[in-house]
Coordinates of C-alpha atoms in Angstrom, one line a residue:
D1 CA -32.7 -31.9 77.3
G2 CA -31.0 -29.2 79.0
G3 CA -31.9 -30.4 82.8
A4 CA -28.9 -30.8 84.3
G5 CA -28.0 -27.1 82.7
M6 CA -31.4 -26.1 83.9
A7 CA -30.4 -27.5 87.6
I8 CA -26.7 -25.9 87.8
L9 CA -28.7 -22.5 86.7
V10 CA -31.5 -22.5 89.3
T11 CA -28.6 -23.5 91.7
H12 CA -26.8 -20.7 91.3
I13 CA -29.5 -18.0 90.8
S14 CA -31.0 -19.3 94.2
A15 CA -27.7 -18.7 96.0
S16 CA -27.1 -15.5 94.6
V17 CA -30.6 -14.4 95.5
A18 CA -30.2 -15.8 99.2
T19 CA -26.5 -14.0 99.4
L20 CA -27.9 -10.8 98.5
V21 CA -30.9 -10.7 100.8
W22 CA -28.5 -11.9 103.4
V23 CA -26.1 -9.1 103.3
A24 CA -28.7 -6.8 102.4
I25 CA -30.8 -7.6 106.1
E26 CA -27.5 -7.2 107.7
A27 CA -27.1 -4.1 106.1
I28 CA -30.3 -2.8 107.4
T29 CA -30.2 -4.6 110.8
N30 CA -26.4 -4.0 111.2
K31 CA -25.4 -1.3 109.6
K32 CA -22.6 -3.4 107.6
P33 CA -22.7 -6.5 105.8
T34 CA -20.3 -9.1 106.6
L35 CA -18.3 -11.6 104.6
V36 CA -19.2 -14.5 106.9
G37 CA -23.2 -13.6 106.3
A38 CA -22.7 -13.7 102.9
A39 CA -21.1 -17.4 102.9
T40 CA -24.0 -18.2 105.3
G41 CA -26.8 -16.7 102.7
T42 CA -24.9 -18.4 99.7
I43 CA -25.5 -21.9 101.6
A44 CA -28.8 -21.1 103.1
G45 CA -29.5 -20.7 98.9
L46 CA -27.8 -23.5 98.4
A47 CA -29.9 -25.8 101.1
T48 CA -33.2 -24.6 100.2
V49 CA -32.8 -24.8 96.6
T50 CA -31.3 -28.6 96.6
P51 CA -34.4 -30.6 97.1
A52 CA -36.0 -28.8 93.9
A53 CA -33.0 -28.3 91.3
G54 CA -33.9 -30.5 89.1
V55 CA -37.8 -29.3 88.6
L56 CA -37.4 -25.9 89.2
G57 CA -37.0 -22.9 86.7
P58 CA -35.5 -19.4 87.0
G59 CA -38.3 -17.7 88.4
G60 CA -38.9 -20.4 91.4
A61 CA -35.2 -20.1 92.1
I62 CA -35.4 -16.5 92.8
I63 CA -38.4 -17.3 95.2
M64 CA -36.4 -20.1 96.7
G65 CA -33.7 -17.7 97.1
L66 CA -35.5 -15.1 98.7
S67 CA -37.2 -17.3 101.0
G68 CA -34.2 -19.3 102.0
G69 CA -32.1 -15.9 102.4
L70 CA -34.9 -14.2 104.6
I71 CA -36.2 -17.2 106.2
C72 CA -32.6 -18.8 107.4
Y73 CA -31.4 -15.4 108.1
F74 CA -34.1 -15.2 111.4
A75 CA -33.9 -18.6 111.9
V76 CA -30.0 -18.1 112.9
N77 CA -31.3 -15.4 115.1
L78 CA -33.5 -17.1 116.9
I79 CA -31.9 -20.1 117.6
R80 CA -28.3 -18.3 118.3
I81 CA -29.4 -15.1 120.2
K82 CA -32.8 -15.8 121.5
L83 CA -32.7 -19.7 122.3
K84 CA -29.0 -18.9 123.3
I85 CA -28.2 -22.9 121.2
D86 CA -24.7 -22.9 120.1
D87 CA -25.3 -24.6 116.8
S88 CA -21.8 -24.6 115.2
L89 CA -21.9 -22.9 112.0
D90 CA -25.5 -22.0 112.5
V91 CA -26.1 -26.1 110.6
F92 CA -29.6 -26.5 111.8
A93 CA -30.4 -23.2 111.2
V94 CA -29.0 -22.9 107.6
H95 CA -29.2 -26.8 106.3
G96 CA -32.3 -27.8 108.3
V97 CA -34.7 -24.6 108.1
G98 CA -33.2 -24.3 104.5
G99 CA -34.2 -27.7 103.2
I100 CA -37.5 -27.6 104.8
I101 CA -38.4 -24.7 103.1
G102 CA -37.4 -26.2 99.9
I103 CA -39.1 -28.6 100.0
L104 CA -42.3 -27.0 101.4
L105 CA -42.0 -24.7 98.4
L106 CA -41.4 -27.7 95.8
P107 CA -45.2 -28.4 95.0
F108 CA -45.7 -24.4 94.4
L109 CA -42.9 -23.8 92.6
S110 CA -42.1 -27.0 90.3
S111 CA -42.5 -27.1 86.6
T112 CA -43.9 -29.8 84.8
A113 CA -42.2 -28.6 82.0
L114 CA -39.0 -29.7 83.9
G115 CA -40.2 -32.9 85.2
G116 CA -42.2 -31.9 88.0
T117 CA -45.5 -32.6 89.5
G118 CA -47.0 -29.2 89.8
E119 CA -49.1 -27.7 92.4
G120 CA -51.1 -30.4 94.5
N121 CA -48.1 -32.6 96.5
F122 CA -48.1 -30.0 99.7
T123 CA -49.6 -32.2 102.1
T124 CA -47.4 -35.0 101.1
Q125 CA -44.2 -33.0 101.3
L126 CA -45.6 -31.8 104.8
M127 CA -45.9 -35.4 105.7
G128 CA -43.2 -36.9 104.6
T129 CA -41.0 -33.5 106.1
A130 CA -42.7 -34.2 109.4
A131 CA -41.7 -37.7 109.5
V132 CA -38.4 -36.8 108.7
V133 CA -38.0 -34.1 111.5
L134 CA -39.4 -36.7 114.3
W135 CA -37.2 -39.4 113.1
S136 CA -34.5 -37.0 113.1
V137 CA -35.3 -35.8 116.7
I138 CA -35.4 -39.3 118.3
A139 CA -32.4 -40.5 116.7
T140 CA -30.8 -37.3 117.9
T141 CA -32.2 -37.9 121.2
I142 CA -31.1 -41.3 121.6
I143 CA -27.3 -40.6 119.9
L144 CA -26.9 -37.3 122.6
Y145 CA -28.4 -39.4 125.3
A146 CA -25.6 -42.0 124.9
L147 CA -22.9 -39.3 124.7
K148 CA -23.9 -37.7 127.8
K149 CA -23.7 -41.0 129.6
T150 CA -20.3 -41.6 128.0
L151 CA -18.2 -39.3 126.7
G152 CA -20.3 -36.2 127.7
L153 CA -21.6 -33.1 125.7
R154 CA -19.5 -30.3 126.6
V155 CA -15.7 -30.0 127.0
S156 CA -14.7 -28.6 130.6
E157 CA -14.4 -24.7 131.0
E158 CA -10.6 -24.6 131.1
Q159 CA -10.6 -26.2 127.3
E160 CA -13.4 -24.2 126.5
Y161 CA -11.1 -21.3 127.5
D162 CA -8.0 -22.2 126.3
G163 CA -9.8 -23.3 122.8
L164 CA -9.9 -26.7 121.7
D165 CA -7.5 -26.6 119.0
I166 CA -4.9 -26.3 122.0
S167 CA -6.3 -28.7 124.3
L168 CA -7.2 -31.2 121.4
H169 CA -4.6 -30.8 119.0
G170 CA -1.4 -29.3 121.1
E171 CA -1.4 -25.8 118.4
S172 CA -3.2 -23.2 117.7
A173 CA -5.3 -23.1 114.2
Y174 CA -4.9 -19.1 114.3
N175 CA -2.4 -16.2 115.4

């Protein structure tokens, strides 16, 4: 029926559009785009389209990619620069925010011709997203508290200065 092919197509479209958006924003704000930015934009597009890939058409994929690239770019900057949170590889800002965007856009962009329910499920999506976010915050808080009391949440200043490759593995990954 072509459903799998369409899912592959919209996944690529969203990733490509998000990459272009991310690189364009970097070119405007930083005067030059980066390869890391392009890769991060690609992942933002993939994370954003994931909740909807099976029920989305190409037009919806373009909107998903635009939204994911734009919002995730600013989420990375908010979390890393303004809030000064050390989110390795910008995981929450890209995967978490991108996934939430995709979930919340799904009711507006899904195609009934591709098996989507069409518009009207936004409240359901919002409630489900809120439940998952709440569960994740509670579970993460419990895990972090347990780690803080046992292993600790940070490495020593010496280990951080030397680099974790040296302090944990006894070798340098990069020269």
